[in-house]
């Protein structure tokens, strides 16, 4: 029996959500699977990946072959590296402690990269909101400025008329 580590699609139309599963190569894409190893949500930025690394490494050591997309996800989460290090331990090139130290160092480095990306995305989002608010304020001020002179002109005309009438009244009073 040939085992593949692959993605099984879930979610609704236009909003995919995938399970990462170990399945018989002959089964349907969304059909029976042997074990669920994790989940992948590409709808978020950065994509959300939950993965049982130890279970995945066990399947890889037993001969399971990941599909191209699954291999990329496993590499991103470090399962392929852990499998590689486990092979080195089995051959005697590394000790278990050295392999764990290398893997944990890699995880820390990866976590800092992900945090940097999230911070950059939130910074860009905050800048976009600030720019949109500034543009909206400018439009509102322009709208207020365009409406204000019309009101002032009417008031100026009304005051001028009142002054003219006042002058006529005073002139007529003086004549009498």
mmCIF file of the C-alpha atoms, coordinates in Angstrom:
data_MODEL
# 
_entry.id   MODEL 
# 
loop_
_atom_site.group_PDB 
_atom_site.id 
_atom_site.type_symbol 
_atom_site.label_atom_id 
_atom_site.label_alt_id 
_atom_site.label_comp_id 
_atom_site.label_asym_id 
_atom_site.label_entity_id 
_atom_site.label_seq_id 
_atom_site.pdbx_PDB_ins_code 
_atom_site.Cartn_x 
_atom_site.Cartn_y 
_atom_site.Cartn_z 
_atom_site.occupancy 
_atom_site.B_iso_or_equiv 
_atom_site.pdbx_formal_charge 
_atom_site.auth_seq_id 
_atom_site.auth_comp_id 
_atom_site.auth_asym_id 
_atom_site.auth_atom_id 
_atom_site.pdbx_PDB_model_num 
ATOM 1   C CA . UNK A 1 1   ? 0.000   0.000   0.000  1.00 0.00 ? 1   UNK A CA 1 
ATOM 2   C CA . UNK A 1 2   ? 1.399   3.395   -1.041 1.00 0.00 ? 2   UNK A CA 1 
ATOM 3   C CA . UNK A 1 3   ? 0.764   6.186   1.446  1.00 0.00 ? 3   UNK A CA 1 
ATOM 4   C CA . UNK A 1 4   ? 0.669   9.856   0.476  1.00 0.00 ? 4   UNK A CA 1 
ATOM 5   C CA . UNK A 1 5   ? 0.673   12.904  2.704  1.00 0.00 ? 5   UNK A CA 1 
ATOM 6   C CA . UNK A 1 6   ? -1.680  15.281  0.940  1.00 0.00 ? 6   UNK A CA 1 
ATOM 7   C CA . UNK A 1 7   ? -4.267  18.004  1.335  1.00 0.00 ? 7   UNK A CA 1 
ATOM 8   C CA . UNK A 1 8   ? -7.948  17.206  1.724  1.00 0.00 ? 8   UNK A CA 1 
ATOM 9   C CA . UNK A 1 9   ? -10.205 20.130  0.815  1.00 0.00 ? 9   UNK A CA 1 
ATOM 10  C CA . UNK A 1 10  ? -12.909 21.384  3.138  1.00 0.00 ? 10  UNK A CA 1 
ATOM 11  C CA . UNK A 1 11  ? -14.683 24.726  3.496  1.00 0.00 ? 11  UNK A CA 1 
ATOM 12  C CA . UNK A 1 12  ? -17.126 26.389  1.177  1.00 0.00 ? 12  UNK A CA 1 
ATOM 13  C CA . UNK A 1 13  ? -16.826 27.647  -2.368 1.00 0.00 ? 13  UNK A CA 1 
ATOM 14  C CA . UNK A 1 14  ? -14.217 30.390  -2.598 1.00 0.00 ? 14  UNK A CA 1 
ATOM 15  C CA . UNK A 1 15  ? -13.091 29.848  1.016  1.00 0.00 ? 15  UNK A CA 1 
ATOM 16  C CA . UNK A 1 16  ? -10.907 26.729  0.980  1.00 0.00 ? 16  UNK A CA 1 
ATOM 17  C CA . UNK A 1 17  ? -9.711  25.071  4.161  1.00 0.00 ? 17  UNK A CA 1 
ATOM 18  C CA . UNK A 1 18  ? -7.512  22.007  3.989  1.00 0.00 ? 18  UNK A CA 1 
ATOM 19  C CA . UNK A 1 19  ? -6.716  19.094  6.253  1.00 0.00 ? 19  UNK A CA 1 
ATOM 20  C CA . UNK A 1 20  ? -3.248  17.607  5.956  1.00 0.00 ? 20  UNK A CA 1 
ATOM 21  C CA . UNK A 1 21  ? -3.762  13.844  5.962  1.00 0.00 ? 21  UNK A CA 1 
ATOM 22  C CA . UNK A 1 22  ? -1.924  10.608  5.438  1.00 0.00 ? 22  UNK A CA 1 
ATOM 23  C CA . UNK A 1 23  ? -4.018  8.623   2.961  1.00 0.00 ? 23  UNK A CA 1 
ATOM 24  C CA . UNK A 1 24  ? -3.815  5.640   0.664  1.00 0.00 ? 24  UNK A CA 1 
ATOM 25  C CA . UNK A 1 25  ? -2.716  6.862   -2.773 1.00 0.00 ? 25  UNK A CA 1 
ATOM 26  C CA . UNK A 1 26  ? -5.690  5.076   -4.369 1.00 0.00 ? 26  UNK A CA 1 
ATOM 27  C CA . UNK A 1 27  ? -8.337  6.857   -2.275 1.00 0.00 ? 27  UNK A CA 1 
ATOM 28  C CA . UNK A 1 28  ? -10.215 9.945   -3.488 1.00 0.00 ? 28  UNK A CA 1 
ATOM 29  C CA . UNK A 1 29  ? -8.944  13.427  -2.719 1.00 0.00 ? 29  UNK A CA 1 
ATOM 30  C CA . UNK A 1 30  ? -11.625 14.057  -0.109 1.00 0.00 ? 30  UNK A CA 1 
ATOM 31  C CA . UNK A 1 31  ? -12.198 10.399  0.689  1.00 0.00 ? 31  UNK A CA 1 
ATOM 32  C CA . UNK A 1 32  ? -10.922 8.009   3.339  1.00 0.00 ? 32  UNK A CA 1 
ATOM 33  C CA . UNK A 1 33  ? -7.683  8.835   5.105  1.00 0.00 ? 33  UNK A CA 1 
ATOM 34  C CA . UNK A 1 34  ? -5.489  6.984   7.572  1.00 0.00 ? 34  UNK A CA 1 
ATOM 35  C CA . UNK A 1 35  ? -4.642  9.845   9.925  1.00 0.00 ? 35  UNK A CA 1 
ATOM 36  C CA . UNK A 1 36  ? -5.270  13.571  10.123 1.00 0.00 ? 36  UNK A CA 1 
ATOM 37  C CA . UNK A 1 37  ? -1.920  15.315  10.649 1.00 0.00 ? 37  UNK A CA 1 
ATOM 38  C CA . UNK A 1 38  ? -2.956  18.955  10.676 1.00 0.00 ? 38  UNK A CA 1 
ATOM 39  C CA . UNK A 1 39  ? -4.845  21.785  9.010  1.00 0.00 ? 39  UNK A CA 1 
ATOM 40  C CA . UNK A 1 40  ? -3.996  24.549  6.525  1.00 0.00 ? 40  UNK A CA 1 
ATOM 41  C CA . UNK A 1 41  ? -6.005  27.761  6.123  1.00 0.00 ? 41  UNK A CA 1 
ATOM 42  C CA . UNK A 1 42  ? -4.818  29.862  3.151  1.00 0.00 ? 42  UNK A CA 1 
ATOM 43  C CA . UNK A 1 43  ? -7.530  32.500  3.743  1.00 0.00 ? 43  UNK A CA 1 
ATOM 44  C CA . UNK A 1 44  ? -5.508  34.304  6.431  1.00 0.00 ? 44  UNK A CA 1 
ATOM 45  C CA . UNK A 1 45  ? -2.365  36.354  5.902  1.00 0.00 ? 45  UNK A CA 1 
ATOM 46  C CA . UNK A 1 46  ? 0.070   34.790  6.690  1.00 0.00 ? 46  UNK A CA 1 
ATOM 47  C CA . UNK A 1 47  ? -1.564  31.410  6.121  1.00 0.00 ? 47  UNK A CA 1 
ATOM 48  C CA . UNK A 1 48  ? -2.470  29.481  9.274  1.00 0.00 ? 48  UNK A CA 1 
ATOM 49  C CA . UNK A 1 49  ? -0.886  26.045  9.531  1.00 0.00 ? 49  UNK A CA 1 
ATOM 50  C CA . UNK A 1 50  ? -1.421  23.626  12.390 1.00 0.00 ? 50  UNK A CA 1 
ATOM 51  C CA . UNK A 1 51  ? 0.687   20.485  12.106 1.00 0.00 ? 51  UNK A CA 1 
ATOM 52  C CA . UNK A 1 52  ? 1.506   17.481  14.272 1.00 0.00 ? 52  UNK A CA 1 
ATOM 53  C CA . UNK A 1 53  ? 5.230   17.475  13.433 1.00 0.00 ? 53  UNK A CA 1 
ATOM 54  C CA . UNK A 1 54  ? 6.069   14.269  15.317 1.00 0.00 ? 54  UNK A CA 1 
ATOM 55  C CA . UNK A 1 55  ? 3.238   12.315  13.696 1.00 0.00 ? 55  UNK A CA 1 
ATOM 56  C CA . UNK A 1 56  ? 4.224   13.623  10.281 1.00 0.00 ? 56  UNK A CA 1 
ATOM 57  C CA . UNK A 1 57  ? 7.877   12.647  10.812 1.00 0.00 ? 57  UNK A CA 1 
ATOM 58  C CA . UNK A 1 58  ? 6.753   9.152   11.814 1.00 0.00 ? 58  UNK A CA 1 
ATOM 59  C CA . UNK A 1 59  ? 4.777   8.799   8.576  1.00 0.00 ? 59  UNK A CA 1 
ATOM 60  C CA . UNK A 1 60  ? 7.732   10.102  6.543  1.00 0.00 ? 60  UNK A CA 1 
ATOM 61  C CA . UNK A 1 61  ? 10.056  7.577   8.189  1.00 0.00 ? 61  UNK A CA 1 
ATOM 62  C CA . UNK A 1 62  ? 7.566   4.815   7.400  1.00 0.00 ? 62  UNK A CA 1 
ATOM 63  C CA . UNK A 1 63  ? 7.775   5.730   3.713  1.00 0.00 ? 63  UNK A CA 1 
ATOM 64  C CA . UNK A 1 64  ? 4.879   8.113   3.112  1.00 0.00 ? 64  UNK A CA 1 
ATOM 65  C CA . UNK A 1 65  ? 5.459   10.428  0.140  1.00 0.00 ? 65  UNK A CA 1 
ATOM 66  C CA . UNK A 1 66  ? 4.192   14.020  0.398  1.00 0.00 ? 66  UNK A CA 1 
ATOM 67  C CA . UNK A 1 67  ? 2.632   15.730  -2.606 1.00 0.00 ? 67  UNK A CA 1 
ATOM 68  C CA . UNK A 1 68  ? 4.346   18.886  -3.867 1.00 0.00 ? 68  UNK A CA 1 
ATOM 69  C CA . UNK A 1 69  ? 2.078   21.274  -1.953 1.00 0.00 ? 69  UNK A CA 1 
ATOM 70  C CA . UNK A 1 70  ? 2.193   19.128  1.178  1.00 0.00 ? 70  UNK A CA 1 
ATOM 71  C CA . UNK A 1 71  ? 6.001   18.990  0.936  1.00 0.00 ? 71  UNK A CA 1 
ATOM 72  C CA . UNK A 1 72  ? 6.132   22.803  0.826  1.00 0.00 ? 72  UNK A CA 1 
ATOM 73  C CA . UNK A 1 73  ? 3.913   23.045  3.897  1.00 0.00 ? 73  UNK A CA 1 
ATOM 74  C CA . UNK A 1 74  ? 5.924   20.395  5.755  1.00 0.00 ? 74  UNK A CA 1 
ATOM 75  C CA . UNK A 1 75  ? 9.141   22.239  4.914  1.00 0.00 ? 75  UNK A CA 1 
ATOM 76  C CA . UNK A 1 76  ? 7.652   25.513  6.120  1.00 0.00 ? 76  UNK A CA 1 
ATOM 77  C CA . UNK A 1 77  ? 6.707   23.976  9.470  1.00 0.00 ? 77  UNK A CA 1 
ATOM 78  C CA . UNK A 1 78  ? 9.994   22.065  9.868  1.00 0.00 ? 78  UNK A CA 1 
ATOM 79  C CA . UNK A 1 79  ? 8.755   18.491  9.535  1.00 0.00 ? 79  UNK A CA 1 
ATOM 80  C CA . UNK A 1 80  ? 11.103  17.782  6.618  1.00 0.00 ? 80  UNK A CA 1 
ATOM 81  C CA . UNK A 1 81  ? 14.066  19.179  8.595  1.00 0.00 ? 81  UNK A CA 1 
ATOM 82  C CA . UNK A 1 82  ? 13.157  17.081  11.624 1.00 0.00 ? 82  UNK A CA 1 
ATOM 83  C CA . UNK A 1 83  ? 12.935  13.993  9.401  1.00 0.00 ? 83  UNK A CA 1 
ATOM 84  C CA . UNK A 1 84  ? 16.360  14.822  7.953  1.00 0.00 ? 84  UNK A CA 1 
ATOM 85  C CA . UNK A 1 85  ? 17.835  15.267  11.432 1.00 0.00 ? 85  UNK A CA 1 
ATOM 86  C CA . UNK A 1 86  ? 16.239  11.991  12.585 1.00 0.00 ? 86  UNK A CA 1 
ATOM 87  C CA . UNK A 1 87  ? 17.986  10.276  9.660  1.00 0.00 ? 87  UNK A CA 1 
ATOM 88  C CA . UNK A 1 88  ? 21.277  11.763  10.829 1.00 0.00 ? 88  UNK A CA 1 
ATOM 89  C CA . UNK A 1 89  ? 20.669  10.449  14.350 1.00 0.00 ? 89  UNK A CA 1 
ATOM 90  C CA . UNK A 1 90  ? 19.880  6.975   12.976 1.00 0.00 ? 90  UNK A CA 1 
ATOM 91  C CA . UNK A 1 91  ? 23.153  6.960   11.017 1.00 0.00 ? 91  UNK A CA 1 
ATOM 92  C CA . UNK A 1 92  ? 25.130  8.158   14.051 1.00 0.00 ? 92  UNK A CA 1 
ATOM 93  C CA . UNK A 1 93  ? 26.194  11.508  12.566 1.00 0.00 ? 93  UNK A CA 1 
ATOM 94  C CA . UNK A 1 94  ? 24.352  13.433  15.303 1.00 0.00 ? 94  UNK A CA 1 
ATOM 95  C CA . UNK A 1 95  ? 23.191  12.786  18.817 1.00 0.00 ? 95  UNK A CA 1 
ATOM 96  C CA . UNK A 1 96  ? 19.545  13.219  19.767 1.00 0.00 ? 96  UNK A CA 1 
ATOM 97  C CA . UNK A 1 97  ? 20.401  16.342  21.799 1.00 0.00 ? 97  UNK A CA 1 
ATOM 98  C CA . UNK A 1 98  ? 22.284  17.959  18.904 1.00 0.00 ? 98  UNK A CA 1 
ATOM 99  C CA . UNK A 1 99  ? 19.394  17.255  16.551 1.00 0.00 ? 99  UNK A CA 1 
ATOM 100 C CA . UNK A 1 100 ? 16.880  18.777  19.012 1.00 0.00 ? 100 UNK A CA 1 
ATOM 101 C CA . UNK A 1 101 ? 19.118  21.829  19.492 1.00 0.00 ? 101 UNK A CA 1 
ATOM 102 C CA . UNK A 1 102 ? 19.366  22.396  15.719 1.00 0.00 ? 102 UNK A CA 1 
ATOM 103 C CA . UNK A 1 103 ? 15.629  21.935  15.279 1.00 0.00 ? 103 UNK A CA 1 
ATOM 104 C CA . UNK A 1 104 ? 14.765  24.323  18.138 1.00 0.00 ? 104 UNK A CA 1 
ATOM 105 C CA . UNK A 1 105 ? 17.191  26.947  16.799 1.00 0.00 ? 105 UNK A CA 1 
ATOM 106 C CA . UNK A 1 106 ? 15.549  26.674  13.389 1.00 0.00 ? 106 UNK A CA 1 
ATOM 107 C CA . UNK A 1 107 ? 12.075  27.005  14.972 1.00 0.00 ? 107 UNK A CA 1 
ATOM 108 C CA . UNK A 1 108 ? 13.133  30.160  16.843 1.00 0.00 ? 108 UNK A CA 1 
ATOM 109 C CA . UNK A 1 109 ? 14.522  31.708  13.660 1.00 0.00 ? 109 UNK A CA 1 
ATOM 110 C CA . UNK A 1 110 ? 11.345  30.821  11.757 1.00 0.00 ? 110 UNK A CA 1 
ATOM 111 C CA . UNK A 1 111 ? 9.152   32.282  14.509 1.00 0.00 ? 111 UNK A CA 1 
ATOM 112 C CA . UNK A 1 112 ? 11.013  35.611  14.351 1.00 0.00 ? 112 UNK A CA 1 
ATOM 113 C CA . UNK A 1 113 ? 10.538  35.748  10.570 1.00 0.00 ? 113 UNK A CA 1 
ATOM 114 C CA . UNK A 1 114 ? 6.803   35.087  10.901 1.00 0.00 ? 114 UNK A CA 1 
ATOM 115 C CA . UNK A 1 115 ? 6.448   37.717  13.632 1.00 0.00 ? 115 UNK A CA 1 
ATOM 116 C CA . UNK A 1 116 ? 8.315   40.226  11.469 1.00 0.00 ? 116 UNK A CA 1 
ATOM 117 C CA . UNK A 1 117 ? 5.952   39.553  8.569  1.00 0.00 ? 117 UNK A CA 1 
ATOM 118 C CA . UNK A 1 118 ? 2.886   39.918  10.805 1.00 0.00 ? 118 UNK A CA 1 
ATOM 119 C CA . UNK A 1 119 ? 4.262   43.176  12.227 1.00 0.00 ? 119 UNK A CA 1 
ATOM 120 C CA . UNK A 1 120 ? 4.934   44.476  8.717  1.00 0.00 ? 120 UNK A CA 1 
ATOM 121 C CA . UNK A 1 121 ? 1.425   43.568  7.611  1.00 0.00 ? 121 UNK A CA 1 
ATOM 122 C CA . UNK A 1 122 ? -0.164  45.239  10.631 1.00 0.00 ? 122 UNK A CA 1 
ATOM 123 C CA . UNK A 1 123 ? 1.997   48.336  10.047 1.00 0.00 ? 123 UNK A CA 1 
ATOM 124 C CA . UNK A 1 124 ? 0.920   48.518  6.401  1.00 0.00 ? 124 UNK A CA 1 
ATOM 125 C CA . UNK A 1 125 ? -2.707  48.044  7.431  1.00 0.00 ? 125 UNK A CA 1 
ATOM 126 C CA . UNK A 1 126 ? -2.464  50.807  10.059 1.00 0.00 ? 126 UNK A CA 1 
ATOM 127 C CA . UNK A 1 127 ? -0.817  53.144  7.517  1.00 0.00 ? 127 UNK A CA 1 
ATOM 128 C CA . UNK A 1 128 ? -3.572  52.432  4.998  1.00 0.00 ? 128 UNK A CA 1 
ATOM 129 C CA . UNK A 1 129 ? -6.237  53.218  7.607  1.00 0.00 ? 129 UNK A CA 1 
ATOM 130 C CA . UNK A 1 130 ? -4.480  56.464  8.555  1.00 0.00 ? 130 UNK A CA 1 
ATOM 131 C CA . UNK A 1 131 ? -4.199  57.486  4.896  1.00 0.00 ? 131 UNK A CA 1 
ATOM 132 C CA . UNK A 1 132 ? -7.875  56.706  4.319  1.00 0.00 ? 132 UNK A CA 1 
ATOM 133 C CA . UNK A 1 133 ? -8.844  58.764  7.373  1.00 0.00 ? 133 UNK A CA 1 
ATOM 134 C CA . UNK A 1 134 ? -6.714  61.697  6.208  1.00 0.00 ? 134 UNK A CA 1 
ATOM 135 C CA . UNK A 1 135 ? -8.252  61.541  2.737  1.00 0.00 ? 135 UNK A CA 1 
ATOM 136 C CA . UNK A 1 136 ? -11.751 61.421  4.226  1.00 0.00 ? 136 UNK A CA 1 
ATOM 137 C CA . UNK A 1 137 ? -10.988 64.431  6.438  1.00 0.00 ? 137 UNK A CA 1 
ATOM 138 C CA . UNK A 1 138 ? -9.694  66.350  3.400  1.00 0.00 ? 138 UNK A CA 1 
ATOM 139 C CA . UNK A 1 139 ? -12.861 65.560  1.449  1.00 0.00 ? 139 UNK A CA 1 
ATOM 140 C CA . UNK A 1 140 ? -15.050 66.632  4.369  1.00 0.00 ? 140 UNK A CA 1 
ATOM 141 C CA . UNK A 1 141 ? -13.112 69.878  4.826  1.00 0.00 ? 141 UNK A CA 1 
ATOM 142 C CA . UNK A 1 142 ? -13.390 70.613  1.100  1.00 0.00 ? 142 UNK A CA 1 
ATOM 143 C CA . UNK A 1 143 ? -17.121 69.936  1.240  1.00 0.00 ? 143 UNK A CA 1 
ATOM 144 C CA . UNK A 1 144 ? -17.511 72.255  4.247  1.00 0.00 ? 144 UNK A CA 1 
ATOM 145 C CA . UNK A 1 145 ? -15.400 74.936  2.579  1.00 0.00 ? 145 UNK A CA 1 
ATOM 146 C CA . UNK A 1 146 ? -17.466 74.712  -0.597 1.00 0.00 ? 146 UNK A CA 1 
ATOM 147 C CA . UNK A 1 147 ? -20.700 75.060  1.353  1.00 0.00 ? 147 UNK A CA 1 
ATOM 148 C CA . UNK A 1 148 ? -19.522 77.838  3.690  1.00 0.00 ? 148 UNK A CA 1 
ATOM 149 C CA . UNK A 1 149 ? -18.923 80.674  1.116  1.00 0.00 ? 149 UNK A CA 1 
ATOM 150 C CA . UNK A 1 150 ? -22.474 80.344  -0.204 1.00 0.00 ? 150 UNK A CA 1 
ATOM 151 C CA . UNK A 1 151 ? -23.875 80.943  3.260  1.00 0.00 ? 151 UNK A CA 1 
ATOM 152 C CA . UNK A 1 152 ? -21.486 83.858  3.820  1.00 0.00 ? 152 UNK A CA 1 
ATOM 153 C CA . UNK A 1 153 ? -22.479 85.482  0.511  1.00 0.00 ? 153 UNK A CA 1 
ATOM 154 C CA . UNK A 1 154 ? -26.145 85.352  1.469  1.00 0.00 ? 154 UNK A CA 1 
ATOM 155 C CA . UNK A 1 155 ? -25.333 86.839  4.882  1.00 0.00 ? 155 UNK A CA 1 
ATOM 156 C CA . UNK A 1 156 ? -23.173 89.560  3.263  1.00 0.00 ? 156 UNK A CA 1 
ATOM 157 C CA . UNK A 1 157 ? -25.963 90.407  0.830  1.00 0.00 ? 157 UNK A CA 1 
ATOM 158 C CA . UNK A 1 158 ? -28.482 90.507  3.665  1.00 0.00 ? 158 UNK A CA 1 
ATOM 159 C CA . UNK A 1 159 ? -26.271 92.771  5.759  1.00 0.00 ? 159 UNK A CA 1 
ATOM 160 C CA . UNK A 1 160 ? -25.616 95.036  2.759  1.00 0.00 ? 160 UNK A CA 1 
ATOM 161 C CA . UNK A 1 161 ? -29.349 95.308  2.127  1.00 0.00 ? 161 UNK A CA 1 
ATOM 162 C CA . UNK A 1 162 ? -29.913 96.087  5.792  1.00 0.00 ? 162 UNK A CA 1 
ATOM 163 C CA . UNK A 1 163 ? -27.229 98.769  5.681  1.00 0.00 ? 163 UNK A CA 1 
ATOM 164 C CA . UNK A 1 164 ? -28.725 100.294 2.526  1.00 0.00 ? 164 UNK A CA 1 
ATOM 165 C CA . UNK A 1 165 ? -32.197 100.319 4.082  1.00 0.00 ? 165 UNK A CA 1 
ATOM 166 C CA . UNK A 1 166 ? -30.724 101.763 7.283  1.00 0.00 ? 166 UNK A CA 1 
ATOM 167 C CA . UNK A 1 167 ? -29.024 104.506 5.287  1.00 0.00 ? 167 UNK A CA 1 
ATOM 168 C CA . UNK A 1 168 ? -32.261 105.244 3.423  1.00 0.00 ? 168 UNK A CA 1 
ATOM 169 C CA . UNK A 1 169 ? -34.134 105.415 6.711  1.00 0.00 ? 169 UNK A CA 1 
ATOM 170 C CA . UNK A 1 170 ? -31.566 107.741 8.239  1.00 0.00 ? 170 UNK A CA 1 
ATOM 171 C CA . UNK A 1 171 ? -31.471 109.867 5.074  1.00 0.00 ? 171 UNK A CA 1 
ATOM 172 C CA . UNK A 1 172 ? -35.276 110.174 5.042  1.00 0.00 ? 172 UNK A CA 1 
ATOM 173 C CA . UNK A 1 173 ? -35.263 111.037 8.752  1.00 0.00 ? 173 UNK A CA 1 
ATOM 174 C CA . UNK A 1 174 ? -32.698 113.743 8.135  1.00 0.00 ? 174 UNK A CA 1 
ATOM 175 C CA . UNK A 1 175 ? -34.746 115.221 5.299  1.00 0.00 ? 175 UNK A CA 1 
ATOM 176 C CA . UNK A 1 176 ? -37.784 115.512 7.492  1.00 0.00 ? 176 UNK A CA 1 
# 
